[in-house]
């Protein structure tokens, strides 16, 4: 990854942050993109400290076409045209379907699915223009493939199902140009998104509901660390996975391999 130009959306926190830092550690140049500009700038500083020759933090809302286009322009000025792209920014809003506000449902689709499309489109435009090979990784979820027992997940599941289908279609279109497109499918990962409902004390002691459930319900008996998902993403972004395209790499501690019932 040395001197490779990497753009990460949702890079200010959780999985995106871990991927940015793992790439920096391997000597890549980083554009860290997030709606939280301060967090993006912090991660960019940490990336420099971790070994990135260059890093920039940029405000960007991935659901906005002009915002994504501007972020790519600024990233290209700062680190060169990104050729390794992690389309990762995402949100989760849950509600029973008959009570879901259309505005919230659309927002989930706008950030998770349209945001993935816009991030990939702007990146691909620049790669095609410069006839450069590249690697794109999008963040999906087990909810693309199985129902969540917690329920109320229709918008998120639809958005991630879209992402998993999207990478297959995009991979075929761009394989002749040497641009690979894959998805990572992280299981329950210890990030701010996952523990939004927990109190500070519960988080500090590991006694929040999600960690208790993880111990009994996930075959590996725990949540994933963001760095473990990042290891899979860095592999997909790098040339080490040079023959992998159109795939959904499951990294879920055995979650999807297991039936909920013992029978
Ligand atoms: N944590 C999990 O258990 C888990 C499991 C499977 C998939 N995922 C997916 O992984 C991705 C990263 O999630 P995370 O757990 O690291 O969450 P997180 O909340 O820690 O990080 C998400 C980041 O995305 C940013 N963001 C949100 N909306 C944005 C927008 N419109 N434009 C740009 N940035 C935006 C947020 O500011 C935040 O920094 C998401 O796509 C999520 O759906 C997470």
Tab-separated table of C-alpha atoms and ligand atoms in Angstrom:
chain	number	residue	atom	x	y	z
A	1	UNK	CA	0.000	0.000	0.000
A	2	UNK	CA	3.057	2.291	0.075
A	3	UNK	CA	2.210	5.630	-1.592
A	4	UNK	CA	-1.150	4.282	-2.788
A	5	UNK	CA	-3.880	6.945	-2.786
A	6	UNK	CA	-6.747	5.856	-0.545
A	7	UNK	CA	-10.101	7.592	0.015
A	8	UNK	CA	-12.249	6.450	2.951
A	9	UNK	CA	-15.825	7.665	3.513
A	10	UNK	CA	-17.125	7.584	7.072
A	11	UNK	CA	-13.441	7.690	7.964
A	12	UNK	CA	-13.963	9.751	11.113
A	13	UNK	CA	-15.105	6.843	13.293
A	14	UNK	CA	-15.372	3.092	13.776
A	15	UNK	CA	-14.542	0.822	10.835
A	16	UNK	CA	-13.622	3.689	8.465
A	17	UNK	CA	-11.188	5.137	11.002
A	18	UNK	CA	-9.593	1.725	11.554
A	19	UNK	CA	-9.168	1.244	7.797
A	20	UNK	CA	-7.641	4.722	7.374
A	21	UNK	CA	-5.117	4.038	10.148
A	22	UNK	CA	-4.292	0.527	8.886
A	23	UNK	CA	-3.604	1.957	5.400
A	24	UNK	CA	-1.524	4.768	6.925
A	25	UNK	CA	0.491	2.204	8.856
A	26	UNK	CA	1.307	0.565	5.499
A	27	UNK	CA	2.507	3.897	4.040
A	28	UNK	CA	-0.570	4.886	1.994
A	29	UNK	CA	-1.706	8.479	1.372
A	30	UNK	CA	-5.127	9.155	2.861
A	31	UNK	CA	-8.211	11.248	2.167
A	32	UNK	CA	-10.494	10.854	5.181
A	33	UNK	CA	-14.044	11.922	4.359
A	34	UNK	CA	-16.875	12.387	6.861
A	35	UNK	CA	-19.820	14.628	7.796
A	36	UNK	CA	-17.933	15.130	11.058
A	37	UNK	CA	-15.150	17.376	9.717
A	38	UNK	CA	-13.365	17.560	13.065
A	39	UNK	CA	-13.236	13.761	13.395
A	40	UNK	CA	-11.991	13.472	9.801
A	41	UNK	CA	-9.217	16.003	10.515
A	42	UNK	CA	-8.253	14.141	13.723
A	43	UNK	CA	-8.003	10.834	11.857
A	44	UNK	CA	-5.924	12.516	9.141
A	45	UNK	CA	-3.483	13.764	11.840
A	46	UNK	CA	-3.341	10.292	13.380
A	47	UNK	CA	-2.737	8.842	9.911
A	48	UNK	CA	0.335	11.062	9.477
A	49	UNK	CA	1.567	9.967	12.894
A	50	UNK	CA	0.989	6.320	11.878
A	51	UNK	CA	3.152	6.649	8.743
A	52	UNK	CA	1.044	8.159	5.945
A	53	UNK	CA	3.247	10.394	3.746
A	54	UNK	CA	0.179	12.641	3.225
A	55	UNK	CA	-3.303	12.757	4.714
A	56	UNK	CA	-6.223	15.157	4.527
A	57	UNK	CA	-9.520	15.283	6.419
A	58	UNK	CA	-12.516	16.524	4.402
A	59	UNK	CA	-16.133	17.345	5.171
A	60	UNK	CA	-18.479	15.539	2.830
A	61	UNK	CA	-22.040	14.222	2.882
A	62	UNK	CA	-21.952	11.121	0.681
A	63	UNK	CA	-25.647	11.471	-0.141
A	64	UNK	CA	-24.980	14.755	-1.981
A	65	UNK	CA	-23.657	14.607	-5.537
A	66	UNK	CA	-21.909	18.000	-5.410
A	67	UNK	CA	-20.427	17.302	-1.997
A	68	UNK	CA	-18.899	13.994	-3.144
A	69	UNK	CA	-17.582	15.545	-6.344
A	70	UNK	CA	-15.926	18.411	-4.399
A	71	UNK	CA	-14.418	15.976	-1.893
A	72	UNK	CA	-12.811	14.011	-4.740
A	73	UNK	CA	-11.459	17.227	-6.283
A	74	UNK	CA	-9.921	18.281	-2.984
A	75	UNK	CA	-8.624	14.773	-2.269
A	76	UNK	CA	-7.027	14.599	-5.727
A	77	UNK	CA	-5.247	17.931	-5.119
A	78	UNK	CA	-3.993	16.791	-1.735
A	79	UNK	CA	-2.934	13.174	-2.368
A	80	UNK	CA	-3.468	12.511	-6.116
A	81	UNK	CA	-6.428	10.755	-7.754
A	82	UNK	CA	-7.642	8.057	-5.311
A	83	UNK	CA	-7.281	4.555	-6.765
A	84	UNK	CA	-8.200	2.617	-3.590
A	85	UNK	CA	-11.650	3.604	-2.388
A	86	UNK	CA	-13.518	2.491	0.718
A	87	UNK	CA	-17.212	3.455	0.328
A	88	UNK	CA	-18.134	2.890	3.930
A	89	UNK	CA	-20.208	5.774	5.361
A	90	UNK	CA	-23.481	4.485	6.734
A	91	UNK	CA	-26.277	5.094	9.215
A	92	UNK	CA	-28.860	2.848	10.840
A	93	UNK	CA	-32.410	3.862	11.706
A	94	UNK	CA	-34.764	1.135	12.884
A	95	UNK	CA	-38.548	1.163	13.233
A	96	UNK	CA	-41.406	-1.200	12.648
A	97	UNK	CA	-42.341	-0.948	9.015
A	98	UNK	CA	-45.927	0.230	9.579
A	99	UNK	CA	-44.591	3.107	11.692
A	100	UNK	CA	-41.534	4.051	9.609
A	101	UNK	CA	-41.496	7.702	8.502
A	102	UNK	CA	-40.815	7.775	4.747
A	103	UNK	CA	-38.308	10.589	5.342
A	104	UNK	CA	-36.208	8.416	7.683
A	105	UNK	CA	-36.505	5.389	5.392
A	106	UNK	CA	-35.308	7.451	2.425
A	107	UNK	CA	-32.447	8.966	4.440
A	108	UNK	CA	-31.073	5.474	5.219
A	109	UNK	CA	-31.231	4.574	1.526
A	110	UNK	CA	-29.752	7.961	0.546
A	111	UNK	CA	-26.693	7.616	2.772
A	112	UNK	CA	-26.073	3.869	2.590
A	113	UNK	CA	-26.982	3.049	-1.004
A	114	UNK	CA	-27.059	6.296	-3.014
A	115	UNK	CA	-23.967	7.405	-1.057
A	116	UNK	CA	-22.180	4.215	-2.123
A	117	UNK	CA	-23.222	4.821	-5.736
A	118	UNK	CA	-22.020	8.462	-5.702
A	119	UNK	CA	-18.719	7.581	-3.984
A	120	UNK	CA	-18.043	4.846	-6.536
A	121	UNK	CA	-19.212	6.906	-9.496
A	122	UNK	CA	-16.957	9.889	-8.751
A	123	UNK	CA	-14.009	7.576	-8.085
A	124	UNK	CA	-14.626	5.531	-11.245
A	125	UNK	CA	-14.961	8.656	-13.415
A	126	UNK	CA	-11.470	9.748	-12.440
A	127	UNK	CA	-9.985	6.263	-12.795
A	128	UNK	CA	-11.549	5.773	-16.224
A	129	UNK	CA	-10.349	9.222	-17.350
A	130	UNK	CA	-6.781	8.428	-16.341
A	131	UNK	CA	-6.992	4.759	-17.496
A	132	UNK	CA	-5.858	3.662	-14.030
A	133	UNK	CA	-6.523	0.327	-12.352
A	134	UNK	CA	-7.978	0.390	-8.851
A	135	UNK	CA	-9.804	-1.356	-6.075
A	136	UNK	CA	-13.108	-0.353	-4.507
A	137	UNK	CA	-14.554	-1.839	-1.336
A	138	UNK	CA	-18.089	-1.089	-0.142
A	139	UNK	CA	-19.442	-1.834	3.321
A	140	UNK	CA	-22.391	-4.206	3.421
A	141	UNK	CA	-23.840	-6.050	6.432
A	142	UNK	CA	-25.178	-9.486	7.370
A	143	UNK	CA	-28.617	-7.850	7.132
A	144	UNK	CA	-28.140	-7.973	3.344
A	145	UNK	CA	-28.457	-11.751	3.629
A	146	UNK	CA	-30.339	-12.641	6.855
A	147	UNK	CA	-33.052	-11.044	9.011
A	148	UNK	CA	-32.065	-9.425	12.317
A	149	UNK	CA	-33.819	-10.868	15.355
A	150	UNK	CA	-33.931	-7.341	16.839
A	151	UNK	CA	-36.404	-6.363	14.106
A	152	UNK	CA	-37.365	-2.994	12.628
A	153	UNK	CA	-34.478	-3.276	10.199
A	154	UNK	CA	-36.238	-2.924	6.829
A	155	UNK	CA	-34.536	0.279	5.618
A	156	UNK	CA	-31.033	-0.745	6.680
A	157	UNK	CA	-31.449	-4.288	5.302
A	158	UNK	CA	-32.764	-2.967	1.988
A	159	UNK	CA	-29.855	-0.517	1.719
A	160	UNK	CA	-27.213	-3.161	2.451
A	161	UNK	CA	-28.908	-5.739	0.219
A	162	UNK	CA	-28.583	-3.085	-2.471
A	163	UNK	CA	-24.881	-2.609	-1.727
A	164	UNK	CA	-24.167	-6.356	-1.961
A	165	UNK	CA	-25.969	-6.605	-5.306
A	166	UNK	CA	-24.374	-3.361	-6.519
A	167	UNK	CA	-20.803	-4.649	-6.112
A	168	UNK	CA	-21.538	-7.689	-8.285
A	169	UNK	CA	-22.924	-5.534	-11.118
A	170	UNK	CA	-20.152	-2.906	-10.861
A	171	UNK	CA	-17.435	-5.584	-10.698
A	172	UNK	CA	-18.515	-6.979	-14.071
A	173	UNK	CA	-18.641	-3.544	-15.705
A	174	UNK	CA	-15.143	-2.509	-14.609
A	175	UNK	CA	-13.229	-5.814	-14.637
A	176	UNK	CA	-12.054	-5.183	-18.226
A	177	UNK	CA	-10.436	-1.939	-16.988
A	178	UNK	CA	-8.597	-3.647	-14.130
A	179	UNK	CA	-10.799	-2.038	-11.479
A	180	UNK	CA	-12.035	-4.487	-8.847
A	181	UNK	CA	-15.202	-3.925	-6.789
A	182	UNK	CA	-15.975	-5.932	-3.651
A	183	UNK	CA	-17.922	-5.653	-0.419
A	184	UNK	CA	-16.922	-6.405	3.125
A	185	UNK	CA	-19.667	-7.865	5.327
A	186	UNK	CA	-18.758	-6.995	8.917
A	187	UNK	CA	-20.574	-8.750	11.724
A	188	UNK	CA	-21.405	-6.966	14.981
A	189	UNK	CA	-18.423	-4.632	15.397
A	190	UNK	CA	-17.531	-2.618	18.472
A	191	UNK	CA	-18.044	0.909	17.114
A	192	UNK	CA	-20.137	3.915	18.206
A	193	UNK	CA	-22.861	2.843	15.732
A	194	UNK	CA	-23.401	-0.483	17.468
A	195	UNK	CA	-23.521	0.698	21.076
A	196	UNK	CA	-25.633	3.838	20.609
A	197	UNK	CA	-28.198	2.668	23.196
A	198	UNK	CA	-25.672	1.828	25.955
A	199	UNK	CA	-24.834	3.995	28.970
A	200	UNK	CA	-21.241	5.097	29.667
A	201	UNK	CA	-21.047	2.712	32.626
A	202	UNK	CA	-22.336	-0.222	30.591
A	203	UNK	CA	-19.802	0.500	27.873
A	204	UNK	CA	-16.943	0.819	30.343
A	205	UNK	CA	-17.773	-2.476	32.055
A	206	UNK	CA	-18.705	-4.367	28.895
A	207	UNK	CA	-22.155	-5.038	30.362
A	208	UNK	CA	-24.273	-3.421	27.683
A	209	UNK	CA	-26.949	-5.605	26.091
A	210	UNK	CA	-25.120	-5.925	22.821
A	211	UNK	CA	-21.956	-7.350	24.407
A	212	UNK	CA	-23.958	-9.697	26.613
A	213	UNK	CA	-25.824	-10.944	23.535
A	214	UNK	CA	-22.558	-11.251	21.593
A	215	UNK	CA	-21.069	-13.561	24.214
A	216	UNK	CA	-23.927	-16.035	23.896
A	217	UNK	CA	-25.059	-15.645	20.297
A	218	UNK	CA	-21.971	-15.085	18.156
A	219	UNK	CA	-20.037	-18.329	17.530
A	220	UNK	CA	-16.696	-16.613	18.295
A	221	UNK	CA	-18.279	-15.306	21.510
A	222	UNK	CA	-17.563	-11.592	21.152
A	223	UNK	CA	-17.971	-8.489	19.018
A	224	UNK	CA	-15.433	-7.792	16.260
A	225	UNK	CA	-12.807	-5.146	16.855
A	226	UNK	CA	-12.824	-2.491	14.103
A	227	UNK	CA	-9.175	-3.385	13.383
A	228	UNK	CA	-10.218	-6.961	12.532
A	229	UNK	CA	-12.645	-5.706	9.879
A	230	UNK	CA	-9.967	-3.269	8.689
A	231	UNK	CA	-7.546	-6.166	8.076
A	232	UNK	CA	-10.052	-7.715	5.643
A	233	UNK	CA	-10.697	-4.356	3.949
A	234	UNK	CA	-7.005	-3.541	3.533
A	235	UNK	CA	-6.523	-6.971	1.921
A	236	UNK	CA	-9.359	-6.239	-0.537
A	237	UNK	CA	-8.020	-2.743	-1.275
A	238	UNK	CA	-4.497	-4.028	-1.870
A	239	UNK	CA	-3.048	-6.032	-4.752
A	240	UNK	CA	-2.830	-9.066	-2.455
A	241	UNK	CA	-6.442	-9.760	-3.480
A	242	UNK	CA	-5.691	-9.199	-7.177
A	243	UNK	CA	-7.953	-12.051	-8.379
A	244	UNK	CA	-10.939	-11.123	-6.181
A	245	UNK	CA	-13.776	-9.072	-7.646
A	246	UNK	CA	-17.561	-9.061	-7.264
A	247	UNK	CA	-17.325	-10.808	-3.903
A	248	UNK	CA	-18.890	-10.213	-0.497
A	249	UNK	CA	-16.201	-11.024	2.080
A	250	UNK	CA	-17.968	-12.175	5.245
A	251	UNK	CA	-16.135	-11.211	8.426
A	252	UNK	CA	-18.742	-11.930	11.108
A	253	UNK	CA	-17.408	-14.304	13.763
A	254	UNK	CA	-19.609	-17.092	12.398
A	255	UNK	CA	-22.870	-15.149	12.781
A	256	UNK	CA	-24.335	-16.085	9.417
A	257	UNK	CA	-23.123	-19.684	9.535
A	258	UNK	CA	-25.294	-20.325	12.576
A	259	UNK	CA	-29.008	-21.057	12.701
A	260	UNK	CA	-30.767	-19.214	15.541
A	261	UNK	CA	-32.239	-22.527	16.731
A	262	UNK	CA	-30.409	-25.440	18.274
A	263	UNK	CA	-32.419	-27.903	16.156
B	1	LIG	N1	-20.688	-1.596	13.616
B	1	LIG	C1	-21.267	-2.661	13.105
B	1	LIG	O1	-21.601	-3.616	13.825
B	1	LIG	C2	-21.485	-2.774	11.616
B	1	LIG	C3	-21.827	-4.026	11.092
B	1	LIG	C4	-22.030	-4.147	9.719
B	1	LIG	C5	-21.902	-3.043	8.894
B	1	LIG	N2	-21.579	-1.832	9.428
B	1	LIG	C6	-21.413	-0.718	8.513
B	1	LIG	O2	-20.103	-0.236	8.629
B	1	LIG	C7	-20.064	1.129	8.208
B	1	LIG	C8	-19.319	1.947	9.256
B	1	LIG	O3	-20.061	1.864	10.465
B	1	LIG	P1	-19.381	2.017	11.900
B	1	LIG	O4	-19.882	0.896	12.720
B	1	LIG	O5	-17.927	2.266	11.759
B	1	LIG	O6	-20.179	3.315	12.382
B	1	LIG	P2	-19.702	4.712	13.008
B	1	LIG	O7	-20.972	5.381	13.352
B	1	LIG	O8	-18.659	4.489	14.039
B	1	LIG	O9	-19.016	5.438	11.762
B	1	LIG	C9	-19.760	5.891	10.671
B	1	LIG	C10	-19.144	7.202	10.187
B	1	LIG	O10	-19.862	7.613	9.004
B	1	LIG	C11	-20.077	9.008	9.091
B	1	LIG	N3	-21.235	9.367	8.279
B	1	LIG	C12	-22.550	9.174	8.561
B	1	LIG	N4	-23.312	9.668	7.585
B	1	LIG	C13	-22.472	10.187	6.667
B	1	LIG	C14	-22.665	10.839	5.427
B	1	LIG	N5	-23.896	11.104	4.957
B	1	LIG	N6	-21.577	11.229	4.705
B	1	LIG	C15	-20.317	11.007	5.186
B	1	LIG	N7	-20.079	10.408	6.374
B	1	LIG	C16	-21.143	9.992	7.095
B	1	LIG	C17	-20.296	9.282	10.567
B	1	LIG	O11	-20.069	10.647	10.891
B	1	LIG	C18	-19.267	8.340	11.201
B	1	LIG	O12	-18.026	8.980	11.366
B	1	LIG	C19	-21.518	1.526	7.970
B	1	LIG	O13	-21.806	1.449	6.598
B	1	LIG	C20	-22.292	0.482	8.742
B	1	LIG	O14	-23.582	0.305	8.214
B	1	LIG	C21	-21.356	-1.676	10.771
